[in-house]
C-alpha cells in the first residue's frame, strides 16, 4: 500500500497517527471526506472491541428531547423495522456492552463485543438506528418513549404516560439529583447547560412531535458525528463497511451545534429552592447547602486532571481539610463534592447535607477561610502527594470494573474532542501528570485555589430546603391541569385521545412478526464457548492461615482481600458490624490520627475498602457464611506498607474519640438519606427477601435496617457514645483474629513470595481469640411493607423461595431471567406500563425476586408478576428466538472480568462450595434450554407467586391508596 493509499482508506482521509503508551494503543484520526464524519481508532490487542457514534446535541429547553430521541432511535429503523431492535440485540447478541447515554451536551451510542461477527452486527443495527430511525414517521414512538396523554374512555381520568417521563420523575424524586440540576441551571443561565437534557417532568409534556423530529434532523448527521473504534480489528474492512453502508449516503454540511460559552459572572449568585419531603417528616437538619464554581476549560489538560485531584484532596478523604473544617464547625452532617468534567466549562461543587438554611453564611465563610489558609500557609505536602498518588494509581491500573476499557477511553476522548480539541488530550496523561508533580513544589494547587475559588466571581450558592407536602401539591397541580385540559376538549378531541390510546396499546401488545424478527443479525449457538472459564485458584496456607491464591497477570498490582468470619459476634450486635465497616479508616489508630492514616493509605495503596456480606451455601439460603471483607490493592513493591496499614486498621483502630464517632455516625446517616431514592430497587428487593430467607435477612441488616438503626443511634447519640464505643471495641476484638481469617490474593506468581515474606506485618497486629461461632436464629415474618417516600414513582417487588416449594435450581432459570427482563416484563412493565424497567432474578439458594423500577404503577405491576405463569404456559417462540435468548444469557454469563474480579469471583465460589463442575453444569443447562423447558417452569413460578411476599418503596400517596395490599406502612424518613 503506497503512502497515498494509506492516507485515504475507503473515503477516510488519515489526519494523524501516533502511539499513546498510556493506553497501549496506536491511534489513527480520520475524516470521512464525503460526509464530514470524524473517526478515531485506538488499535491494540484488546479483543473486547468497542464502537460508538456520538453526536453533539445541545438542548435549548428542558423537554428532554435529547434523552427521548436517544430512546426513540432504538425503536426500529430502515433495515431493522421492528418495534425494539435494541431489545432483540440484548436478547440475542454476545455484547459485552450495549447502551446509549445522554449527557448535557452529547448523546453516545456505544457497543462492545469480543466476537467479530457480533461486533459488526451491533455496529450495523446502531448505525441504521441513528441515521434512519422509524421515529421520523411514527409518532407513537414519541408517545411510548417520551410522553402522551392517556385516556381509556370518556369517564376516565386523563393522565400522562411515557418511559422517559416516568424515568425522570424517579430521578427528580432524589434531592441530590434536583440539586445537580439546579446547580447547572444557575451557573449557566445563558447557554445549553442551564437546561435539563434528561428532561424535567414538568416540562416534558411541552415537547411536540415536530420539535422531536426537528432535533434529530438537525443533529443526527455524520457531519456532527464522532465515531470511535477500539481494539483488535481489521480497520480497513471496518472503514469499508462504514463508508459503503452508511456514510457515503450523506454529503458534508455545516451544522450549528457548537457550545456557546457562558459569559463569566461579575458577582456571585445565591438561590434557594424547595424539595419534597413527606408530610410527617421533620425539616430540621434536612437542607442541602452548596457552593459551586465554573472552573477553567475542558481543553486545559492540566487543570482537568488537577481539579479531580483537588476534589479528592479537599473533600474525599478523612484527611480532607475542607471536609474537616465544615464538620468541625457543625455545618451539616455529611460533606462531599465533585468536579464535573464532561462540560466545555467544568464545574466544582462543595455540598453539605443534613444542614439548615440558617447555616448558609457560616458555610460560605468557612469555605473561603479554609481556602485562604491553604493558599497562605500552603497545602500540607503529604496530603497533596497522597491525592496525586491515589489518582496516578487509578490511571495506571485502568480498572473500570465490568465496563470495557475502550468505553472509558471513549468518554475521556469526548471531553476534549467534542470541544474542537485534540481527542487524545486526556488519554496521553504522562506529560500532564509530570507537570502536576513538578508543580507540587511550586504552589500549583494553591494557585488554582486562589484563581478559581477565592478570586472567581463565577460562583453560585444553591440551597435546597425541605417542604412537606410539596409532592402532593405538585401532584394535585398536574391532576388539576390535566382535568382542566380535558374539560376544554371537544367530544371529537376526547375521542381522538381515546383512539390514540387504544392504537398505542394495540401496537405495544402486538408482537413483531417472525419475518421482522429475522432481520436482526444473529450469531449461532456454535459460536458460543461450550467450556466454562476456569478461574485460577490455588489453596495455600501462610502462618497457618488459609489463603486462596489467584495467579493472574495484574501488571505488578497485588489485590489483597481479608475475609473475617463474623459469626463470633452475637446476633443482637450485627448492626454494629455494619457500623464498624463505616468507622474503619475514618477514625484514629494507635499509630496514626485518622487524617494521617488517610494520607498513608493514599500514599502507599490504591485504596482500602470495607464491607460485610453473607455468602450463602450453593444449595441453601439457611446455611451461610457472613464475612467482614477488607479489600485492598497496592503495587507489589508497596506490599510491606500495605500489609502494615491493613493490620493497623484491623487490629489497632481506636474507638475512644467520642467526638469523631459521633461525626461518622451523622455523616453515614446523612449519606444514606441522600442516596435512599437512588437505591430504591436494591432496598425493596433485599427487604422482600428478608421476610423469608435467613441469608437475605443477614444481608438486609446492612441496608434499610441499618439506616433505621442509624436513626435510633443518632436520636440520643450524646448519651450513648460510651456504649457505642464499647460495642465497637468488643465487635472489632471478636472479628479481627487470625483464627477466623481467610485471605484472597490476586497477583503474578512472583508476587506471592514477597507477600508471604511480609505477611507478618499484618498478622502481628491481629488478635488470637479462638473462633467460637454463634448460631443465628432469625425471626422471619411476612411484613409486606409499603415503604413511603415523597418520591413520585415506585419500586415494586415480589419474592419467594422456590426450593421450599419443592423445586430445584437449573441453568434454564438464567435463560428465564433473560426472557422475562427483555420480553414479558419489558413489554408489560415498561412498554405498556410506562416504568423504566423490570427484572426477575433466580438464585441457586432458591431465593427469587421480581421487581420494577421507576414505576408509575403499583397494584398493576404485582398483577403482571402473578400472570407470569400464564405467559410461560403459552410460551411458544421459534427456534431462532429461543437461540436468541440463550445467546443473550451467555453474553451476561461471559462478560469480561478484570483480574481483581476474577480473584473475587473465584473466592466467592470457594466459600459457597460451588465447584467447576457446578459452573459447567449450569452452562450446559443454559445452552440446552428448550421451549418446553421454559414452559415447564410455569408451575414453579405459579407456586412461588402464591407465597405472596411483597415490598414496595414509593409515593406515600400511591402506597396509602393501595394500603389493603400491605401488612405494614413505613415512613422512610423520620
mmCIF file of N, CA and C in Angstrom, residues 14-59:
data_model
loop_
_atom_site.group_PDB
_atom_site.id
_atom_site.type_symbol
_atom_site.label_atom_id
_atom_site.label_comp_id
_atom_site.label_asym_id
_atom_site.label_seq_id
_atom_site.Cartn_x
_atom_site.Cartn_y
_atom_site.Cartn_z
ATOM 1 N N UNK A 14 -6.662 10.044 6.379
ATOM 2 C CA UNK A 14 -5.892 9.957 7.630
ATOM 3 C C UNK A 14 -5.308 11.322 7.956
ATOM 4 N N UNK A 15 -5.676 11.847 9.132
ATOM 5 C CA UNK A 15 -5.199 13.176 9.545
ATOM 6 C C UNK A 15 -3.990 13.091 10.459
ATOM 7 N N UNK A 16 -3.941 12.027 11.265
ATOM 8 C CA UNK A 16 -2.857 11.952 12.255
ATOM 9 C C UNK A 16 -2.747 10.522 12.755
ATOM 10 N N UNK A 17 -1.528 10.085 13.067
ATOM 11 C CA UNK A 17 -1.364 8.805 13.765
ATOM 12 C C UNK A 17 -0.194 8.906 14.729
ATOM 13 N N UNK A 18 -0.369 8.300 15.888
ATOM 14 C CA UNK A 18 0.693 8.332 16.896
ATOM 15 C C UNK A 18 0.481 7.202 17.900
ATOM 16 N N UNK A 19 1.516 6.935 18.667
ATOM 17 C CA UNK A 19 1.450 5.903 19.715
ATOM 18 C C UNK A 19 1.120 6.578 21.037
ATOM 19 N N UNK A 20 0.110 6.079 21.721
ATOM 20 C CA UNK A 20 -0.218 6.585 23.063
ATOM 21 C C UNK A 20 0.066 5.450 24.034
ATOM 22 N N UNK A 21 1.235 5.508 24.647
ATOM 23 C CA UNK A 21 1.665 4.394 25.504
ATOM 24 C C UNK A 21 0.787 4.256 26.739
ATOM 25 N N UNK A 22 0.205 5.359 27.210
ATOM 26 C CA UNK A 22 -0.623 5.301 28.421
ATOM 27 C C UNK A 22 -1.801 4.343 28.264
ATOM 28 N N UNK A 23 -2.292 4.208 27.034
ATOM 29 C CA UNK A 23 -3.409 3.277 26.801
ATOM 30 C C UNK A 23 -2.982 2.149 25.865
ATOM 31 N N UNK A 24 -1.674 1.999 25.702
ATOM 32 C CA UNK A 24 -1.089 0.918 24.919
ATOM 33 C C UNK A 24 -1.748 0.783 23.541
ATOM 34 N N UNK A 25 -1.902 1.924 22.859
ATOM 35 C CA UNK A 25 -2.616 1.922 21.584
ATOM 36 C C UNK A 25 -1.924 2.798 20.547
ATOM 37 N N UNK A 26 -1.985 2.326 19.317
ATOM 38 C CA UNK A 26 -1.593 3.163 18.183
ATOM 39 C C UNK A 26 -2.869 3.859 17.714
ATOM 40 N N UNK A 27 -2.854 5.170 17.683
ATOM 41 C CA UNK A 27 -4.082 5.903 17.359
ATOM 42 C C UNK A 27 -4.036 6.453 15.941
ATOM 43 N N UNK A 28 -5.199 6.427 15.303
ATOM 44 C CA UNK A 28 -5.341 6.976 13.956
ATOM 45 C C UNK A 28 -6.588 7.865 13.945
ATOM 46 N N UNK A 29 -6.402 9.100 13.482
ATOM 47 C CA UNK A 29 -7.510 10.044 13.407
ATOM 48 C C UNK A 29 -7.858 10.267 11.934
ATOM 49 N N UNK A 30 -9.131 10.074 11.591
ATOM 50 C CA UNK A 30 -9.583 10.184 10.201
ATOM 51 C C UNK A 30 -10.710 11.214 10.078
ATOM 52 N N UNK A 31 -10.900 11.651 8.819
ATOM 53 C CA UNK A 31 -12.131 12.363 8.474
ATOM 54 C C UNK A 31 -12.710 11.687 7.240
ATOM 55 N N UNK A 32 -14.025 11.442 7.273
ATOM 56 C CA UNK A 32 -14.682 10.898 6.089
ATOM 57 C C UNK A 32 -14.991 12.065 5.162
ATOM 58 N N UNK A 33 -14.365 12.060 4.000
ATOM 59 C CA UNK A 33 -14.373 13.264 3.163
ATOM 60 C C UNK A 33 -15.762 13.614 2.620
ATOM 61 N N UNK A 34 -16.558 12.622 2.249
ATOM 62 C CA UNK A 34 -17.867 12.940 1.657
ATOM 63 C C UNK A 34 -18.866 13.432 2.704
ATOM 64 N N UNK A 35 -18.915 12.775 3.864
ATOM 65 C CA UNK A 35 -19.947 13.091 4.861
ATOM 66 C C UNK A 35 -19.492 14.050 5.952
ATOM 67 N N UNK A 36 -18.170 14.177 6.120
ATOM 68 C CA UNK A 36 -17.666 15.039 7.190
ATOM 69 C C UNK A 36 -17.571 14.351 8.539
ATOM 70 N N UNK A 37 -17.828 13.035 8.600
ATOM 71 C CA UNK A 37 -17.741 12.322 9.885
ATOM 72 C C UNK A 37 -16.293 12.268 10.371
ATOM 73 N N UNK A 38 -16.095 12.437 11.661
ATOM 74 C CA UNK A 38 -14.771 12.301 12.271
ATOM 75 C C UNK A 38 -14.666 10.878 12.817
ATOM 76 N N UNK A 39 -13.478 10.301 12.783
ATOM 77 C CA UNK A 39 -13.310 8.935 13.305
ATOM 78 C C UNK A 39 -11.951 8.798 13.977
ATOM 79 N N UNK A 40 -11.969 8.218 15.177
ATOM 80 C CA UNK A 40 -10.734 7.937 15.921
ATOM 81 C C UNK A 40 -10.653 6.439 16.169
ATOM 82 N N UNK A 41 -9.502 5.860 15.851
ATOM 83 C CA UNK A 41 -9.288 4.419 16.067
ATOM 84 C C UNK A 41 -8.122 4.228 17.023
ATOM 85 N N UNK A 42 -8.364 3.477 18.114
ATOM 86 C CA UNK A 42 -7.308 3.091 19.049
ATOM 87 C C UNK A 42 -7.011 1.612 18.797
ATOM 88 N N UNK A 43 -5.897 1.354 18.126
ATOM 89 C CA UNK A 43 -5.541 -0.007 17.729
ATOM 90 C C UNK A 43 -4.672 -0.649 18.806
ATOM 91 N N UNK A 44 -5.066 -1.829 19.260
ATOM 92 C CA UNK A 44 -4.301 -2.560 20.275
ATOM 93 C C UNK A 44 -4.712 -4.025 20.228
ATOM 94 N N UNK A 45 -4.248 -4.822 21.180
ATOM 95 C CA UNK A 45 -4.543 -6.261 21.121
ATOM 96 C C UNK A 45 -5.723 -6.663 22.008
ATOM 97 N N UNK A 46 -6.506 -5.691 22.478
ATOM 98 C CA UNK A 46 -7.665 -5.992 23.319
ATOM 99 C C UNK A 46 -8.767 -6.601 22.440
ATOM 100 N N UNK A 47 -9.208 -7.823 22.785
ATOM 101 C CA UNK A 47 -10.246 -8.461 21.964
ATOM 102 C C UNK A 47 -11.645 -7.952 22.314
ATOM 103 N N UNK A 48 -11.761 -7.169 23.395
ATOM 104 C CA UNK A 48 -13.061 -6.592 23.761
ATOM 105 C C UNK A 48 -13.232 -5.280 22.993
ATOM 106 N N UNK A 49 -13.692 -5.427 21.745
ATOM 107 C CA UNK A 49 -13.741 -4.298 20.810
ATOM 108 C C UNK A 49 -14.889 -3.342 21.163
ATOM 109 N N UNK A 50 -14.656 -2.046 20.940
ATOM 110 C CA UNK A 50 -15.672 -1.027 21.222
ATOM 111 C C UNK A 50 -15.906 -0.189 19.975
ATOM 112 N N UNK A 51 -17.182 0.063 19.703
ATOM 113 C CA UNK A 51 -17.592 1.035 18.678
ATOM 114 C C UNK A 51 -18.564 1.994 19.320
ATOM 115 N N UNK A 52 -18.458 3.267 18.978
ATOM 116 C CA UNK A 52 -19.538 4.176 19.360
ATOM 117 C C UNK A 52 -19.649 5.286 18.338
ATOM 118 N N UNK A 53 -20.864 5.810 18.228
ATOM 119 C CA UNK A 53 -21.077 7.026 17.454
ATOM 120 C C UNK A 53 -21.727 8.026 18.412
ATOM 121 N N UNK A 54 -21.134 9.207 18.445
ATOM 122 C CA UNK A 54 -21.579 10.258 19.359
ATOM 123 C C UNK A 54 -21.979 11.476 18.535
ATOM 124 N N UNK A 55 -23.038 12.154 18.986
ATOM 125 C CA UNK A 55 -23.471 13.390 18.333
ATOM 126 C C UNK A 55 -23.462 14.520 19.370
ATOM 127 N N UNK A 56 -23.051 15.693 18.927
ATOM 128 C CA UNK A 56 -23.153 16.867 19.817
ATOM 129 C C UNK A 56 -24.610 17.316 19.779
ATOM 130 N N UNK A 57 -25.282 17.263 20.930
ATOM 131 C CA UNK A 57 -26.733 17.502 20.979
ATOM 132 C C UNK A 57 -27.083 18.502 22.083
ATOM 133 N N UNK A 58 -26.762 19.785 21.902
ATOM 134 C CA UNK A 58 -27.055 20.771 22.950
ATOM 135 C C UNK A 58 -28.544 21.120 22.998
ATOM 136 N N UNK A 59 -29.237 20.855 24.093
ATOM 137 C CA UNK A 59 -30.661 21.196 24.160
ATOM 138 C C UNK A 59 -30.873 22.701 24.325
#
